[in-house]
Amino acid sequence: TLAVPAAPSILRRSRARRGGKRVRFAQVTVYYFARRQGFTCVPSAGGSSLGMAPRHHRARRYSLSQFAHLRQVSHRQHLRQHLRREKLRARRRELTQNGTVPSAEAAGLTLADVSDDDLDVGQVEVGDYFYLQPLPT
């Protein structure tokens, strides 16, 4: 029998060809679009699908470090607002005996009644928790 040598792996060939060339980015350009109702899908959690305006209303350029910091601050603010809404819902549930008896005190509570001291922002990893907030119908 005649032995046929195995062909070299495609993965190994591509690494060898790349050599020392790398792409490096110095800045990030962010385009801001208004959110709109989308029409191309049905969200799995219900509600309206999300789309965006056909044209951006603003564009900003950031260095990579500025952009990373901006995202971290923005995500932490969104998380804080989300936790504040959750805490408000929990307080209202407590005051209405788990939603069975209406309470004037519960109806009068607002987000301003929930302080930053009431939130456990430090216990939550922002990167794991952040998600796009639903657009109200």
C-alpha positions as protocol buffer text, in pm:
chain_id: "A"
residue {
  index: 1
  type: THR
  ca { x: 0 y: 0 z: 0 }
}
residue {
  index: 2
  type: LEU
  ca { x: 103 y: 354 z: -69 }
}
residue {
  index: 3
  type: ALA
  ca { x: 94 y: 598 z: 228 }
}
residue {
  index: 4
  type: VAL
  ca { x: -42 y: 945 z: 147 }
}
residue {
  index: 5
  type: PRO
  ca { x: 92 y: 1224 z: 369 }
}
residue {
  index: 6
  type: ALA
  ca { x: -175 y: 1423 z: 554 }
}
residue {
  index: 7
  type: ALA
  ca { x: -243 y: 1771 z: 421 }
}
residue {
  index: 8
  type: PRO
  ca { x: -137 y: 2052 z: 654 }
}
residue {
  index: 9
  type: SER
  ca { x: -415 y: 2202 z: 865 }
}
residue {
  index: 10
  type: ILE
  ca { x: -592 y: 2505 z: 720 }
}
residue {
  index: 11
  type: LEU
  ca { x: -574 y: 2670 z: 1062 }
}
residue {
  index: 12
  type: ARG
  ca { x: -197 y: 2637 z: 1080 }
}
residue {
  index: 13
  type: ARG
  ca { x: -153 y: 2777 z: 729 }
}
residue {
  index: 14
  type: SER
  ca { x: -359 y: 3088 z: 805 }
}
residue {
  index: 15
  type: ARG
  ca { x: -159 y: 3163 z: 1121 }
}
residue {
  index: 16
  type: ALA
  ca { x: 169 y: 3130 z: 935 }
}
residue {
  index: 17
  type: ARG
  ca { x: 57 y: 3367 z: 661 }
}
residue {
  index: 18
  type: ARG
  ca { x: -55 y: 3639 z: 902 }
}
residue {
  index: 19
  type: GLY
  ca { x: 293 y: 3708 z: 1025 }
}
residue {
  index: 20
  type: GLY
  ca { x: 331 y: 4013 z: 1245 }
}
residue {
  index: 21
  type: LYS
  ca { x: 57 y: 4224 z: 1089 }
}
residue {
  index: 22
  type: ARG
  ca { x: -211 y: 4342 z: 1327 }
}
residue {
  index: 23
  type: VAL
  ca { x: -493 y: 4592 z: 1314 }
}
residue {
  index: 24
  type: ARG
  ca { x: -498 y: 4851 z: 1590 }
}
residue {
  index: 25
  type: PHE
  ca { x: -771 y: 5102 z: 1653 }
}
residue {
  index: 26
  type: ALA
  ca { x: -701 y: 5443 z: 1799 }
}
residue {
  index: 27
  type: GLN
  ca { x: -1053 y: 5578 z: 1832 }
}
residue {
  index: 28
  type: VAL
  ca { x: -1421 y: 5491 z: 1829 }
}
residue {
  index: 29
  type: THR
  ca { x: -1689 y: 5681 z: 1638 }
}
residue {
  index: 30
  type: VAL
  ca { x: -2033 y: 5647 z: 1796 }
}
residue {
  index: 31
  type: TYR
  ca { x: -2345 y: 5732 z: 1598 }
}
residue {
  index: 32
  type: TYR
  ca { x: -2657 y: 5811 z: 1801 }
}
residue {
  index: 33
  type: PHE
  ca { x: -2998 y: 5715 z: 1663 }
}
residue {
  index: 34
  type: ALA
  ca { x: -3343 y: 5773 z: 1806 }
}
residue {
  index: 35
  type: ARG
  ca { x: -3519 y: 5451 z: 1904 }
}
residue {
  index: 36
  type: ARG
  ca { x: -3830 y: 5360 z: 1707 }
}
residue {
  index: 37
  type: GLN
  ca { x: -4067 y: 5070 z: 1688 }
}
residue {
  index: 38
  type: GLY
  ca { x: -3934 y: 4797 z: 1464 }
}
residue {
  index: 39
  type: PHE
  ca { x: -4136 y: 4575 z: 1232 }
}
residue {
  index: 40
  type: THR
  ca { x: -3901 y: 4292 z: 1135 }
}
residue {
  index: 41
  type: CYS
  ca { x: -3932 y: 4059 z: 1434 }
}
residue {
  index: 42
  type: VAL
  ca { x: -4149 y: 3954 z: 1726 }
}
residue {
  index: 43
  type: PRO
  ca { x: -3975 y: 3988 z: 2064 }
}
residue {
  index: 44
  type: SER
  ca { x: -3962 y: 3665 z: 2264 }
}
residue {
  index: 45
  type: ALA
  ca { x: -4056 y: 3849 z: 2585 }
}
residue {
  index: 46
  type: GLY
  ca { x: -4354 y: 4022 z: 2423 }
}
residue {
  index: 47
  type: GLY
  ca { x: -4400 y: 4394 z: 2369 }
}
residue {
  index: 48
  type: SER
  ca { x: -4287 y: 4594 z: 2069 }
}
residue {
  index: 49
  type: SER
  ca { x: -3984 y: 4516 z: 1859 }
}
residue {
  index: 50
  type: LEU
  ca { x: -3704 y: 4770 z: 1863 }
}
residue {
  index: 51
  type: GLY
  ca { x: -3582 y: 4968 z: 1565 }
}
residue {
  index: 52
  type: MET
  ca { x: -3400 y: 5294 z: 1504 }
}
residue {
  index: 53
  type: ALA
  ca { x: -3450 y: 5613 z: 1309 }
}
residue {
  index: 54
  type: PRO
  ca { x: -3320 y: 5610 z: 950 }
}
residue {
  index: 55
  type: ARG
  ca { x: -3060 y: 5882 z: 1022 }
}
residue {
  index: 56
  type: HIS
  ca { x: -2839 y: 5949 z: 1323 }
}
residue {
  index: 57
  type: HIS
  ca { x: -2890 y: 6275 z: 1511 }
}
residue {
  index: 58
  type: ARG
  ca { x: -2538 y: 6297 z: 1654 }
}
residue {
  index: 59
  type: ALA
  ca { x: -2191 y: 6148 z: 1611 }
}
residue {
  index: 60
  type: ARG
  ca { x: -1905 y: 6161 z: 1861 }
}
residue {
  index: 61
  type: ARG
  ca { x: -1545 y: 6040 z: 1850 }
}
residue {
  index: 62
  type: TYR
  ca { x: -1373 y: 5894 z: 2155 }
}
residue {
  index: 63
  type: SER
  ca { x: -1036 y: 5743 z: 2231 }
}
residue {
  index: 64
  type: LEU
  ca { x: -1058 y: 5376 z: 2330 }
}
residue {
  index: 65
  type: SER
  ca { x: -1005 y: 5455 z: 2698 }
}
residue {
  index: 66
  type: GLN
  ca { x: -1263 y: 5736 z: 2693 }
}
residue {
  index: 67
  type: PHE
  ca { x: -1516 y: 5507 z: 2527 }
}
residue {
  index: 68
  type: ALA
  ca { x: -1456 y: 5225 z: 2775 }
}
residue {
  index: 69
  type: HIS
  ca { x: -1500 y: 5467 z: 3066 }
}
residue {
  index: 70
  type: LEU
  ca { x: -1814 y: 5617 z: 2907 }
}
residue {
  index: 71
  type: ARG
  ca { x: -1970 y: 5271 z: 2866 }
}
residue {
  index: 72
  type: GLN
  ca { x: -1888 y: 5174 z: 3224 }
}
residue {
  index: 73
  type: VAL
  ca { x: -2045 y: 5494 z: 3362 }
}
residue {
  index: 74
  type: SER
  ca { x: -2350 y: 5459 z: 3137 }
}
residue {
  index: 75
  type: HIS
  ca { x: -2405 y: 5094 z: 3229 }
}
residue {
  index: 76
  type: ARG
  ca { x: -2373 y: 5172 z: 3599 }
}
residue {
  index: 77
  type: GLN
  ca { x: -2634 y: 5452 z: 3566 }
}
residue {
  index: 78
  type: HIS
  ca { x: -2874 y: 5220 z: 3383 }
}
residue {
  index: 79
  type: LEU
  ca { x: -2820 y: 4950 z: 3643 }
}
residue {
  index: 80
  type: ARG
  ca { x: -2880 y: 5197 z: 3926 }
}
residue {
  index: 81
  type: GLN
  ca { x: -3209 y: 5309 z: 3764 }
}
residue {
  index: 82
  type: HIS
  ca { x: -3317 y: 4948 z: 3709 }
}
residue {
  index: 83
  type: LEU
  ca { x: -3241 y: 4854 z: 4070 }
}
residue {
  index: 84
  type: ARG
  ca { x: -3421 y: 5168 z: 4190 }
}
residue {
  index: 85
  type: ARG
  ca { x: -3737 y: 5065 z: 3994 }
}
residue {
  index: 86
  type: GLU
  ca { x: -3714 y: 4710 z: 4132 }
}
residue {
  index: 87
  type: LYS
  ca { x: -3679 y: 4842 z: 4490 }
}
residue {
  index: 88
  type: LEU
  ca { x: -3980 y: 5073 z: 4436 }
}
residue {
  index: 89
  type: ARG
  ca { x: -4191 y: 4779 z: 4311 }
}
residue {
  index: 90
  type: ALA
  ca { x: -4088 y: 4572 z: 4613 }
}
residue {
  index: 91
  type: ARG
  ca { x: -4181 y: 4850 z: 4857 }
}
residue {
  index: 92
  type: ARG
  ca { x: -4518 y: 4898 z: 4687 }
}
residue {
  index: 93
  type: ARG
  ca { x: -4582 y: 4522 z: 4707 }
}
residue {
  index: 94
  type: GLU
  ca { x: -4502 y: 4525 z: 5080 }
}
residue {
  index: 95
  type: LEU
  ca { x: -4736 y: 4819 z: 5143 }
}
residue {
  index: 96
  type: THR
  ca { x: -5020 y: 4662 z: 4946 }
}
residue {
  index: 97
  type: GLN
  ca { x: -4990 y: 4325 z: 5118 }
}
residue {
  index: 98
  type: ASN
  ca { x: -4847 y: 4159 z: 4806 }
}
residue {
  index: 99
  type: GLY
  ca { x: -5085 y: 4340 z: 4572 }
}
residue {
  index: 100
  type: THR
  ca { x: -5410 y: 4228 z: 4734 }
}
residue {
  index: 101
  type: VAL
  ca { x: -5509 y: 4544 z: 4925 }
}
residue {
  index: 102
  type: PRO
  ca { x: -5462 y: 4888 z: 4762 }
}
residue {
  index: 103
  type: SER
  ca { x: -5268 y: 5138 z: 4970 }
}
residue {
  index: 104
  type: ALA
  ca { x: -5263 y: 5517 z: 4935 }
}
residue {
  index: 105
  type: GLU
  ca { x: -4911 y: 5520 z: 5078 }
}
residue {
  index: 106
  type: ALA
  ca { x: -4791 y: 5274 z: 4812 }
}
residue {
  index: 107
  type: ALA
  ca { x: -4954 y: 5477 z: 4533 }
}
residue {
  index: 108
  type: GLY
  ca { x: -4772 y: 5790 z: 4654 }
}
residue {
  index: 109
  type: LEU
  ca { x: -4423 y: 5638 z: 4637 }
}
residue {
  index: 110
  type: THR
  ca { x: -4194 y: 5755 z: 4355 }
}
residue {
  index: 111
  type: LEU
  ca { x: -3841 y: 5675 z: 4237 }
}
residue {
  index: 112
  type: ALA
  ca { x: -3720 y: 5975 z: 4439 }
}
residue {
  index: 113
  type: ASP
  ca { x: -3821 y: 5784 z: 4755 }
}
residue {
  index: 114
  type: VAL
  ca { x: -3556 y: 5520 z: 4682 }
}
residue {
  index: 115
  type: SER
  ca { x: -3210 y: 5642 z: 4784 }
}
residue {
  index: 116
  type: ASP
  ca { x: -2875 y: 5520 z: 4655 }
}
residue {
  index: 117
  type: ASP
  ca { x: -2810 y: 5376 z: 5002 }
}
residue {
  index: 118
  type: ASP
  ca { x: -3101 y: 5133 z: 4945 }
}
residue {
  index: 119
  type: LEU
  ca { x: -2939 y: 4986 z: 4632 }
}
residue {
  index: 120
  type: ASP
  ca { x: -2683 y: 4704 z: 4620 }
}
residue {
  index: 121
  type: VAL
  ca { x: -2499 y: 4826 z: 4310 }
}
residue {
  index: 122
  type: GLY
  ca { x: -2163 y: 4705 z: 4440 }
}
residue {
  index: 123
  type: GLN
  ca { x: -2288 y: 4346 z: 4463 }
}
residue {
  index: 124
  type: VAL
  ca { x: -2377 y: 4327 z: 4091 }
}
residue {
  index: 125
  type: GLU
  ca { x: -2124 y: 4292 z: 3806 }
}
residue {
  index: 126
  type: VAL
  ca { x: -2232 y: 4564 z: 3562 }
}
residue {
  index: 127
  type: GLY
  ca { x: -2104 y: 4388 z: 3249 }
}
residue {
  index: 128
  type: ASP
  ca { x: -2304 y: 4074 z: 3326 }
}
residue {
  index: 129
  type: TYR
  ca { x: -2622 y: 4260 z: 3417 }
}
residue {
  index: 130
  type: PHE
  ca { x: -2655 y: 4525 z: 3146 }
}
residue {
  index: 131
  type: TYR
  ca { x: -2919 y: 4483 z: 2880 }
}
residue {
  index: 132
  type: LEU
  ca { x: -3112 y: 4712 z: 2649 }
}
residue {
  index: 133
  type: GLN
  ca { x: -3418 y: 4850 z: 2824 }
}
residue {
  index: 134
  type: PRO
  ca { x: -3755 y: 4781 z: 2657 }
}
residue {
  index: 135
  type: LEU
  ca { x: -3919 y: 5063 z: 2465 }
}
residue {
  index: 136
  type: PRO
  ca { x: -4270 y: 5139 z: 2601 }
}
residue {
  index: 137
  type: THR
  ca { x: -4552 y: 5082 z: 2355 }
}
